[in-house]
């Protein structure tokens, strides 16, 4: 999501979600400072910028239904709103911080050099958590299997014997490979810039 899209998304969250909640009379939780309330709102505006207008309008109604307090007019917790939002419209994969941060770290180049970058990318996307030792064993086994599959499909394509399913599998794999490599490259660029600035 580029900066213009992100700005338009934030504006959409303000108008479709928070303006509606303010109009409905939702207030901050008792004991929560105005500053903490504003910071939570800013985080939500940033996080929910991926959502479309229809889902944000629906989210406003759902948040009102989940209002706390004796008069049912207290804004639910930030995590509650995030979870409700994800139930309506899941964030794009790239929005999951674990994926970009893990692959942009030194782990990304290691995975790329070891030949299991795509499988690590897919694991992070599916699980939203760092891999454990057992997970890494499975990731590496899957990488070996996928490399064999990639070779077979490549051979079939060369012989004009590949099925539509073969071509779809290869395209999905290559698409994930491009996305994962872009995240690794971003991380390397950041480390190089930081090193030059130091």
Coordinates of C-alpha atoms in Angstrom, one line a residue:
X1 CA 0.0 0.0 0.0
X2 CA 1.6 3.3 -1.1
X3 CA 1.5 6.5 0.9
X4 CA -1.5 7.9 -1.1
X5 CA -3.5 4.7 -0.6
X6 CA -2.6 4.7 3.1
X7 CA -3.7 8.3 3.5
X8 CA -7.0 7.6 1.8
X9 CA -7.4 4.6 4.0
X10 CA -6.8 6.5 7.2
X11 CA -9.3 9.2 6.1
X12 CA -11.8 6.4 5.4
X13 CA -11.3 5.0 8.9
X14 CA -11.8 8.4 10.4
X15 CA -15.0 9.2 8.5
X16 CA -16.7 5.8 8.3
X17 CA -15.7 4.4 11.7
X18 CA -14.7 7.0 14.3
X19 CA -16.9 9.9 13.1
X20 CA -19.8 7.4 13.3
X21 CA -18.8 6.2 16.8
X22 CA -18.4 9.8 18.0
X23 CA -21.9 10.7 16.6
X24 CA -23.3 7.7 18.4
X25 CA -21.9 9.0 21.7
X26 CA -19.3 6.4 22.5
X27 CA -16.9 7.7 25.2
X28 CA -13.5 6.6 26.4
X29 CA -13.1 4.1 29.2
X30 CA -13.2 5.5 32.7
X31 CA -9.7 5.8 34.1
X32 CA -8.1 6.0 30.6
X33 CA -6.4 9.3 29.9
X34 CA -7.4 11.3 26.9
X35 CA -3.8 10.9 25.6
X36 CA -3.9 7.1 25.9
X37 CA -7.4 7.1 24.2
X38 CA -6.1 9.2 21.3
X39 CA -3.0 7.0 20.9
X40 CA -5.2 3.9 20.7
X41 CA -7.4 5.7 18.1
X42 CA -4.3 6.6 16.0
X43 CA -3.0 3.0 16.1
X44 CA -6.4 1.8 15.0
X45 CA -6.6 4.4 12.2
X46 CA -3.2 3.2 10.9
X47 CA -4.0 -0.5 11.3
X48 CA -7.5 -0.4 9.8
X49 CA -6.5 1.7 6.7
X50 CA -6.7 -1.4 4.5
X51 CA -10.5 -1.8 5.1
X52 CA -13.1 -0.8 2.5
X53 CA -15.9 1.7 3.2
X54 CA -18.7 -0.9 3.5
X55 CA -16.8 -3.0 6.0
X56 CA -15.8 0.1 8.1
X57 CA -19.5 1.1 8.2
X58 CA -20.4 -2.4 9.3
X59 CA -17.6 -2.3 11.9
X60 CA -19.0 0.9 13.4
X61 CA -22.3 -0.9 14.0
X62 CA -20.6 -3.9 15.4
X63 CA -18.4 -1.8 17.7
X64 CA -21.6 0.0 19.0
X65 CA -23.1 -3.4 19.7
X66 CA -20.0 -4.3 21.8
X67 CA -19.9 -1.0 23.7
X68 CA -19.1 -1.5 27.4
X69 CA -20.3 0.2 30.6
X70 CA -23.6 0.4 32.4
X71 CA -25.1 2.7 29.7
X72 CA -23.4 0.6 26.9
X73 CA -21.6 3.7 25.6
X74 CA -18.0 3.0 26.5
X75 CA -15.6 2.4 23.6
X76 CA -14.4 -1.3 23.6
X77 CA -10.7 -2.0 24.0
X78 CA -8.4 -1.5 21.1
X79 CA -7.8 -5.3 20.8
X80 CA -11.5 -5.9 20.7
X81 CA -12.0 -3.5 17.8
X82 CA -9.0 -5.0 15.9
X83 CA -10.5 -8.5 16.3
X84 CA -13.9 -7.4 15.2
X85 CA -12.3 -5.7 12.2
X86 CA -10.3 -8.8 11.3
X87 CA -13.5 -10.9 11.4
X88 CA -15.1 -8.6 8.8
X89 CA -12.1 -8.1 6.6
X90 CA -8.8 -9.8 7.2
X91 CA -5.7 -7.6 6.8
X92 CA -3.7 -8.2 3.7
X93 CA -0.9 -10.7 4.2
X94 CA 1.8 -8.0 3.9
X95 CA 0.1 -6.1 6.7
X96 CA 1.0 -8.8 9.1
X97 CA 4.1 -7.4 10.8
X98 CA 5.6 -10.7 11.8
X99 CA 6.0 -11.5 8.1
X100 CA 7.7 -8.3 7.0
X101 CA 9.8 -8.0 10.2
X102 CA 11.0 -11.7 10.2
X103 CA 11.9 -11.8 6.5
X104 CA 13.5 -8.3 6.6
X105 CA 15.6 -9.4 9.5
X106 CA 18.8 -11.4 9.1
X107 CA 16.6 -14.5 9.0
X108 CA 15.4 -13.6 5.5
X109 CA 18.8 -13.8 3.7
X110 CA 19.6 -17.0 5.6
X111 CA 16.3 -18.6 4.4
X112 CA 17.0 -17.4 0.9
X113 CA 20.5 -18.8 0.9
X114 CA 19.3 -22.1 2.3
X115 CA 16.6 -22.5 -0.2
X116 CA 13.5 -22.4 2.0
X117 CA 12.5 -18.7 1.7
X118 CA 9.1 -19.4 0.1
X119 CA 8.2 -22.0 2.6
X120 CA 9.2 -19.8 5.5
X121 CA 7.1 -17.0 4.0
X122 CA 4.1 -19.2 3.6
X123 CA 4.5 -20.5 7.2
X124 CA 4.6 -17.0 8.6
X125 CA 1.6 -16.0 6.5
X126 CA -0.4 -19.0 7.7
X127 CA 0.6 -19.0 11.3
X128 CA 1.4 -15.4 12.2
X129 CA 4.2 -16.4 14.6
X130 CA 7.9 -17.2 14.4
X131 CA 8.7 -20.9 13.6
X132 CA 9.9 -23.2 16.3
X133 CA 12.6 -25.9 15.8
X134 CA 10.1 -28.5 14.8
X135 CA 8.4 -26.0 12.3
X136 CA 11.8 -25.3 10.7
X137 CA 12.4 -29.0 10.1
X138 CA 9.0 -29.2 8.3
X139 CA 9.7 -26.0 6.4
X140 CA 13.0 -27.4 5.1
X141 CA 11.4 -30.7 4.2
X142 CA 8.6 -28.9 2.4
X143 CA 11.2 -26.8 0.6
X144 CA 12.9 -29.9 -0.7
X145 CA 9.6 -31.3 -1.9
X146 CA 8.7 -28.0 -3.6
X147 CA 12.1 -27.9 -5.4
X148 CA 11.5 -31.3 -6.8
X149 CA 7.9 -30.3 -7.8
X150 CA 9.3 -27.1 -9.4
X151 CA 11.8 -29.2 -11.5
X152 CA 9.1 -31.6 -12.6
X153 CA 6.7 -28.8 -13.6
X154 CA 9.6 -27.0 -15.4
X155 CA 10.3 -30.2 -17.3
X156 CA 6.7 -30.7 -18.3
X157 CA 6.4 -27.1 -19.5
X158 CA 9.5 -27.6 -21.7
X159 CA 7.9 -30.7 -23.2
X160 CA 4.5 -28.9 -23.6
X161 CA 3.0 -31.5 -21.3
X162 CA 2.2 -29.3 -18.3
X163 CA -1.4 -29.3 -17.1
X164 CA -3.3 -26.1 -16.0
X165 CA -2.8 -27.2 -12.4
X166 CA 0.9 -27.5 -13.0
X167 CA 1.1 -24.0 -14.4
X168 CA -1.1 -22.6 -11.5
X169 CA 1.1 -24.2 -8.9
X170 CA 4.3 -22.8 -10.4
X171 CA 2.8 -19.3 -10.8
X172 CA 1.6 -19.3 -7.2
X173 CA 5.1 -20.4 -6.1
X174 CA 6.9 -17.8 -8.2
X175 CA 4.5 -15.1 -7.0
X176 CA 5.3 -15.9 -3.3
X177 CA 9.0 -16.1 -4.2
X178 CA 8.9 -12.5 -5.6
X179 CA 7.0 -11.2 -2.6
X180 CA 9.3 -12.9 -0.1
X181 CA 12.5 -11.7 -2.0
X182 CA 11.1 -8.1 -2.0
X183 CA 10.8 -8.2 1.8
X184 CA 14.3 -9.6 2.2
X185 CA 15.6 -6.8 -0.1
X186 CA 13.8 -4.1 1.9
X187 CA 15.5 -5.4 5.0
X188 CA 18.9 -5.5 3.4
X189 CA 18.5 -1.9 2.1
X190 CA 17.5 -0.7 5.6
X191 CA 20.5 -2.4 7.2
X192 CA 22.9 -1.0 4.6
X193 CA 21.4 2.5 5.0
X194 CA 21.7 2.2 8.8
X195 CA 25.3 1.1 8.4
X196 CA 26.2 4.0 6.1
X197 CA 24.5 6.5 8.6
X198 CA 26.5 5.1 11.5

